[in-house]
mmCIF file of C-alpha atoms and ligand atoms in Angstrom:
data_model
loop_
_atom_site.group_PDB
_atom_site.id
_atom_site.type_symbol
_atom_site.label_atom_id
_atom_site.label_comp_id
_atom_site.label_asym_id
_atom_site.label_seq_id
_atom_site.Cartn_x
_atom_site.Cartn_y
_atom_site.Cartn_z
ATOM 1 C CA MET A 14 98.382 173.329 -32.462
ATOM 2 C CA ARG A 15 98.513 177.131 -32.691
ATOM 3 C CA ILE A 16 96.481 179.034 -30.120
ATOM 4 C CA ILE A 17 95.739 182.630 -29.139
ATOM 5 C CA LEU A 18 94.505 183.496 -25.650
ATOM 6 C CA LEU A 19 92.421 186.647 -25.557
ATOM 7 C CA GLY A 20 90.972 188.362 -22.514
ATOM 8 C CA PRO A 21 91.432 191.092 -19.935
ATOM 9 C CA PRO A 22 94.298 191.107 -17.427
ATOM 10 C CA GLY A 23 93.608 188.677 -14.614
ATOM 11 C CA SER A 24 91.174 186.605 -16.650
ATOM 12 C CA GLY A 25 93.206 183.429 -16.120
ATOM 13 C CA LYS A 26 95.113 183.393 -19.410
ATOM 14 C CA GLY A 27 98.472 182.834 -17.724
ATOM 15 C CA THR A 28 97.175 180.002 -15.520
ATOM 16 C CA GLN A 29 95.536 178.186 -18.425
ATOM 17 C CA ALA A 30 98.562 178.881 -20.646
ATOM 18 C CA ASN A 31 100.711 176.816 -18.271
ATOM 19 C CA PHE A 32 98.239 173.891 -18.423
ATOM 20 C CA ILE A 33 97.758 174.000 -22.194
ATOM 21 C CA ALA A 34 101.460 174.303 -22.970
ATOM 22 C CA ASP A 35 102.159 171.240 -20.789
ATOM 23 C CA GLN A 36 99.323 169.196 -22.222
ATOM 24 C CA TYR A 37 100.117 169.864 -25.877
ATOM 25 C CA SER A 38 103.908 170.261 -25.519
ATOM 26 C CA ILE A 39 103.945 173.632 -27.202
ATOM 27 C CA PRO A 40 105.834 176.738 -26.080
ATOM 28 C CA THR A 41 103.967 179.609 -24.455
ATOM 29 C CA ILE A 42 104.832 182.948 -25.915
ATOM 30 C CA SER A 43 103.789 185.511 -23.359
ATOM 31 C CA THR A 44 104.609 189.026 -24.513
ATOM 32 C CA GLY A 45 104.265 190.216 -20.913
ATOM 33 C CA GLU A 46 106.958 187.700 -19.833
ATOM 34 C CA ILE A 47 109.253 188.590 -22.739
ATOM 35 C CA LEU A 48 108.902 192.278 -21.876
ATOM 36 C CA ARG A 49 109.522 191.670 -18.155
ATOM 37 C CA THR A 50 112.722 189.803 -19.093
ATOM 38 C CA ALA A 51 113.761 192.734 -21.296
ATOM 39 C CA VAL A 52 113.181 195.092 -18.349
ATOM 40 C CA LYS A 53 115.513 193.035 -16.144
ATOM 41 C CA CYS A 54 118.414 193.686 -18.563
ATOM 42 C CA ASN A 55 118.417 197.287 -17.337
ATOM 43 C CA SER A 56 119.201 198.625 -20.809
ATOM 44 C CA LYS A 57 117.905 201.966 -22.098
ATOM 45 C CA LEU A 58 115.169 200.148 -23.995
ATOM 46 C CA GLY A 59 114.406 198.025 -20.920
ATOM 47 C CA ASN A 60 113.943 201.150 -18.822
ATOM 48 C CA GLN A 61 111.602 202.678 -21.395
ATOM 49 C CA ILE A 62 109.529 199.491 -21.432
ATOM 50 C CA LYS A 63 109.411 199.412 -17.613
ATOM 51 C CA LYS A 64 107.943 202.921 -17.452
ATOM 52 C CA ILE A 65 105.177 201.980 -19.886
ATOM 53 C CA MET A 66 104.354 198.697 -18.121
ATOM 54 C CA ASP A 67 104.373 200.236 -14.646
ATOM 55 C CA ALA A 68 101.915 202.844 -15.917
ATOM 56 C CA GLY A 69 99.602 200.083 -17.182
ATOM 57 C CA LYS A 70 99.894 201.246 -20.803
ATOM 58 C CA LEU A 71 100.608 199.169 -23.875
ATOM 59 C CA VAL A 72 104.163 198.896 -25.127
ATOM 60 C CA THR A 73 104.877 200.313 -28.608
ATOM 61 C CA GLU A 74 103.546 198.193 -31.460
ATOM 62 C CA GLU A 75 106.894 197.965 -33.286
ATOM 63 C CA ILE A 76 108.742 196.669 -30.214
ATOM 64 C CA VAL A 77 106.162 193.992 -29.418
ATOM 65 C CA ILE A 78 105.704 192.844 -33.007
ATOM 66 C CA SER A 79 109.430 192.458 -33.620
ATOM 67 C CA LEU A 80 109.825 190.501 -30.344
ATOM 68 C CA VAL A 81 107.030 188.101 -31.297
ATOM 69 C CA LYS A 82 108.267 187.737 -34.869
ATOM 70 C CA ARG A 83 111.730 186.802 -33.629
ATOM 71 C CA ARG A 84 110.358 184.345 -31.050
ATOM 72 C CA LEU A 85 108.043 182.624 -33.544
ATOM 73 C CA SER A 86 110.927 182.027 -35.942
ATOM 74 C CA GLN A 87 112.645 179.770 -33.376
ATOM 75 C CA ALA A 88 112.609 176.033 -34.016
ATOM 76 C CA ASP A 89 110.415 175.070 -31.038
ATOM 77 C CA CYS A 90 107.497 176.984 -32.608
ATOM 78 C CA TYR A 91 107.450 174.952 -35.827
ATOM 79 C CA THR A 92 104.901 172.443 -34.528
ATOM 80 C CA GLY A 93 102.797 174.963 -32.640
ATOM 81 C CA PHE A 94 102.671 177.723 -30.053
ATOM 82 C CA LEU A 95 100.404 179.431 -27.616
ATOM 83 C CA LEU A 96 100.241 183.223 -27.730
ATOM 84 C CA ASP A 97 99.378 184.772 -24.363
ATOM 85 C CA GLY A 98 98.901 188.543 -24.565
ATOM 86 C CA PHE A 99 99.436 188.909 -28.304
ATOM 87 C CA PRO A 100 97.831 190.246 -30.402
ATOM 88 C CA ARG A 101 96.475 192.935 -28.111
ATOM 89 C CA THR A 102 95.449 195.520 -30.699
ATOM 90 C CA ILE A 103 93.898 195.461 -34.172
ATOM 91 C CA PHE A 104 97.269 196.730 -35.463
ATOM 92 C CA GLN A 105 99.027 193.661 -34.018
ATOM 93 C CA ALA A 106 96.367 191.333 -35.462
ATOM 94 C CA HIS A 107 96.943 192.915 -38.886
ATOM 95 C CA ALA A 108 100.685 192.453 -38.482
ATOM 96 C CA MET A 109 100.109 188.740 -37.827
ATOM 97 C CA LYS A 110 98.047 188.507 -40.954
ATOM 98 C CA VAL A 111 100.714 190.236 -43.041
ATOM 99 C CA LEU A 112 103.325 187.845 -41.619
ATOM 100 C CA ASP A 113 100.971 184.986 -42.559
ATOM 101 C CA ILE A 114 100.879 183.577 -39.019
ATOM 102 C CA LYS A 115 97.866 181.288 -38.863
ATOM 103 C CA VAL A 116 96.138 179.940 -35.761
ATOM 104 C CA ASP A 117 93.852 176.967 -35.108
ATOM 105 C CA HIS A 118 92.045 178.192 -31.979
ATOM 106 C CA ILE A 119 91.284 181.473 -30.270
ATOM 107 C CA LEU A 120 90.164 181.202 -26.643
ATOM 108 C CA GLU A 121 88.435 184.291 -25.280
ATOM 109 C CA PHE A 122 88.193 184.531 -21.479
ATOM 110 C CA GLN A 123 85.263 186.600 -20.177
ATOM 111 C CA VAL A 124 85.498 188.056 -16.673
ATOM 112 C CA PRO A 125 83.732 191.160 -15.255
ATOM 113 C CA ASP A 126 85.961 194.089 -14.231
ATOM 114 C CA LYS A 127 84.977 193.848 -10.559
ATOM 115 C CA LEU A 128 86.323 190.308 -10.247
ATOM 116 C CA ILE A 129 89.479 191.227 -12.155
ATOM 117 C CA ILE A 130 90.287 193.923 -9.620
ATOM 118 C CA ALA A 131 89.828 191.459 -6.744
ATOM 119 C CA ARG A 132 91.920 188.825 -8.511
ATOM 120 C CA LEU A 133 94.847 191.087 -9.371
ATOM 121 C CA SER A 134 95.055 192.782 -6.001
ATOM 122 C CA GLY A 135 95.729 189.395 -4.328
ATOM 123 C CA ARG A 136 97.827 187.802 -7.073
ATOM 124 C CA GLN A 137 101.249 186.444 -6.178
ATOM 125 C CA ILE A 138 103.772 184.985 -8.583
ATOM 126 C CA HIS A 139 106.668 182.552 -8.343
ATOM 127 C CA GLU A 140 108.949 184.385 -10.730
ATOM 128 C CA ARG A 141 111.188 181.551 -11.887
ATOM 129 C CA SER A 142 108.412 179.095 -12.838
ATOM 130 C CA GLY A 143 105.557 181.496 -13.587
ATOM 131 C CA ARG A 144 103.307 179.672 -11.073
ATOM 132 C CA ILE A 145 100.438 181.914 -10.044
ATOM 133 C CA TYR A 146 98.708 182.052 -6.628
ATOM 134 C CA HIS A 147 96.111 184.221 -4.946
ATOM 135 C CA THR A 148 96.132 185.120 -1.262
ATOM 136 C CA GLN A 149 92.396 184.327 -0.991
ATOM 137 C CA PHE A 150 91.226 182.339 -4.044
ATOM 138 C CA TYR A 151 94.257 180.046 -4.490
ATOM 139 C CA PRO A 152 96.608 180.447 -1.551
ATOM 140 C CA PRO A 153 99.994 178.709 -1.385
ATOM 141 C CA LYS A 154 100.393 176.050 1.337
ATOM 142 C CA THR A 155 102.663 178.397 3.268
ATOM 143 C CA PRO A 156 101.782 182.093 2.913
ATOM 144 C CA GLY A 157 104.222 183.922 0.649
ATOM 145 C CA GLN A 158 106.051 180.766 -0.497
ATOM 146 C CA ASP A 159 105.957 178.697 -3.676
ATOM 147 C CA ASP A 160 104.455 175.214 -3.009
ATOM 148 C CA ILE A 161 107.173 173.359 -4.902
ATOM 149 C CA THR A 162 110.414 175.238 -4.245
ATOM 150 C CA GLY A 163 109.519 177.153 -1.074
ATOM 151 C CA GLU A 164 110.953 180.263 -2.724
ATOM 152 C CA PRO A 165 109.351 183.652 -2.031
ATOM 153 C CA LEU A 166 106.348 184.823 -4.042
ATOM 154 C CA VAL A 167 106.168 188.368 -5.352
ATOM 155 C CA MET A 168 103.466 190.798 -6.394
ATOM 156 C CA ARG A 169 103.808 192.206 -9.878
ATOM 157 C CA ASN A 170 104.619 195.932 -10.081
ATOM 158 C CA ASP A 171 101.607 196.517 -12.285
ATOM 159 C CA ASP A 172 99.133 194.683 -10.023
ATOM 160 C CA HIS A 173 98.703 197.732 -7.770
ATOM 161 C CA LYS A 174 95.218 199.202 -7.864
ATOM 162 C CA GLU A 175 95.853 202.389 -9.891
ATOM 163 C CA THR A 176 97.766 200.473 -12.539
ATOM 164 C CA VAL A 177 95.093 197.779 -12.715
ATOM 165 C CA TYR A 178 92.464 200.447 -13.565
ATOM 166 C CA GLN A 179 94.706 201.756 -16.331
ATOM 167 C CA ARG A 180 95.297 198.236 -17.710
ATOM 168 C CA LEU A 181 91.550 197.627 -17.772
ATOM 169 C CA THR A 182 90.990 200.917 -19.602
ATOM 170 C CA GLU A 183 93.603 199.922 -22.184
ATOM 171 C CA TYR A 184 91.943 196.527 -22.512
ATOM 172 C CA HIS A 185 88.483 197.928 -23.213
ATOM 173 C CA LYS A 186 89.786 200.593 -25.577
ATOM 174 C CA ARG A 187 92.408 198.697 -27.549
ATOM 175 C CA THR A 188 92.068 194.929 -27.030
ATOM 176 C CA ALA A 189 88.320 194.313 -26.741
ATOM 177 C CA PRO A 190 87.778 195.400 -30.395
ATOM 178 C CA LEU A 191 89.688 192.223 -31.317
ATOM 179 C CA ILE A 192 86.675 190.180 -30.195
ATOM 180 C CA LYS A 193 84.520 191.499 -33.054
ATOM 181 C CA TYR A 194 87.479 191.478 -35.409
ATOM 182 C CA TYR A 195 88.178 187.777 -34.829
ATOM 183 C CA ALA A 196 84.510 186.805 -34.767
ATOM 184 C CA ALA A 197 84.352 188.096 -38.350
ATOM 185 C CA GLU A 198 87.771 186.786 -39.391
ATOM 186 C CA THR A 199 87.203 183.268 -38.125
ATOM 187 C CA LEU A 200 84.069 182.960 -40.257
ATOM 188 C CA MET A 201 86.342 183.249 -43.282
ATOM 189 C CA ASN A 202 89.039 180.745 -42.341
ATOM 190 C CA ASN A 203 89.595 177.546 -40.390
ATOM 191 C CA THR A 204 90.287 179.168 -37.037
ATOM 192 C CA LYS A 205 87.894 178.159 -34.273
ATOM 193 C CA TYR A 206 86.755 180.886 -31.880
ATOM 194 C CA HIS A 207 85.698 179.839 -28.351
ATOM 195 C CA GLN A 208 84.207 182.031 -25.640
ATOM 196 C CA LEU A 209 84.885 180.890 -22.086
ATOM 197 C CA ASP A 210 83.425 181.867 -18.760
ATOM 198 C CA GLY A 211 86.621 182.970 -17.015
ATOM 199 C CA THR A 212 84.835 183.138 -13.649
ATOM 200 C CA LEU A 213 84.730 179.329 -13.453
ATOM 201 C CA HIS A 214 87.197 177.491 -11.246
ATOM 202 C CA MET A 215 90.501 176.877 -12.980
ATOM 203 C CA THR A 216 90.166 173.069 -12.885
ATOM 204 C CA ILE A 217 86.732 173.209 -14.520
ATOM 205 C CA LEU A 218 88.014 175.601 -17.158
ATOM 206 C CA LYS A 219 90.957 173.308 -17.770
ATOM 207 C CA LYS A 220 88.555 170.425 -18.545
ATOM 208 C CA ILE A 221 86.397 172.589 -20.812
ATOM 209 C CA ILE A 222 89.479 173.743 -22.727
ATOM 210 C CA SER A 223 90.803 170.174 -23.082
ATOM 211 C CA ASN A 224 87.459 169.153 -24.599
ATOM 212 C CA LEU A 225 87.437 172.106 -26.985
ATOM 213 C CA LEU A 226 90.993 171.583 -28.197
ATOM 214 C CA GLY A 227 90.637 167.821 -28.405
HETATM 215 P P1 ADP B 314 98.067 190.999 -18.244
HETATM 216 O O1 ADP B 314 97.424 190.190 -19.336
HETATM 217 O O2 ADP B 314 97.718 190.490 -16.887
HETATM 218 O O3 ADP B 314 97.868 192.488 -18.406
HETATM 219 P P2 ADP B 314 100.733 190.628 -19.345
HETATM 220 O O4 ADP B 314 101.866 189.993 -18.627
HETATM 221 O O5 ADP B 314 100.188 189.950 -20.542
HETATM 222 O O6 ADP B 314 99.624 190.820 -18.241
HETATM 223 O O7 ADP B 314 101.152 192.106 -19.778
HETATM 224 C C1 ADP B 314 101.754 193.009 -18.883
HETATM 225 C C2 ADP B 314 102.064 194.313 -19.610
HETATM 226 O O8 ADP B 314 102.976 194.051 -20.707
HETATM 227 C C3 ADP B 314 100.888 195.022 -20.267
HETATM 228 O O9 ADP B 314 100.180 195.827 -19.359
HETATM 229 C C4 ADP B 314 101.604 195.858 -21.336
HETATM 230 O O10 ADP B 314 102.242 196.986 -20.776
HETATM 231 C C5 ADP B 314 102.702 194.909 -21.809
HETATM 232 N N1 ADP B 314 102.277 194.074 -22.954
HETATM 233 C C6 ADP B 314 102.123 192.724 -22.952
HETATM 234 N N2 ADP B 314 101.737 192.291 -24.160
HETATM 235 C C7 ADP B 314 101.631 193.381 -24.943
HETATM 236 C C8 ADP B 314 101.260 193.586 -26.296
HETATM 237 N N3 ADP B 314 100.904 192.573 -27.096
HETATM 238 N N4 ADP B 314 101.269 194.870 -26.773
HETATM 239 C C9 ADP B 314 101.616 195.896 -26.002
HETATM 240 N N5 ADP B 314 101.976 195.775 -24.710
HETATM 241 C C10 ADP B 314 101.986 194.535 -24.180
#
């Protein structure tokens, strides 16, 4: 099963990615996660990437495409994969086509900007596992601590208000055009395109997605 998750920041892609990857035993390839790992290396490239991410802008096409290409060539992707956050521009979608990377399903999450801002401003992450909480909508059992390990939760650097606005602007300008692009593309091949109401509760969405993917 090869899947693309498409949608604005904070639309629930990461949360559903964890569920889907578990259910179908496929690896999640999150470009955001790969880039955050690159930033931690503290290299010159890592520092350049950090500046772009902290500003809420998109990282250079060449960097992202080569990271994804390398990751997809690893053995665990042979039977399937889930792409979370890639492609994010028409250029990246073209690159996938040129590399002949085919997908079975595209899941588009729809959430209004107002809710996204509320979601991201309260989002907390358990860094090691990728588990995602929200101070109001999905609080951990103990405030500030991961339910399973008890380790501290953190807020992402780019979840601060100003950066969230910039990320949303980038989304509408550069990623949203992919919706029309894929609507047309999927008519010509076997890929199935699904639109989802990302405002629904995560457990309901999980059921809907399970039904769609079969
Ligand atoms: P979100 O979907 O919540 O914005 P991600 O973790 O997917 O979070 O991405 C965080 C940041 O990583 C983005 O704001 C951008 O700077 C960078 N990034 C992730 N994926 C891509 C991509 N495909 N192309 C360019 N930049 C990307």
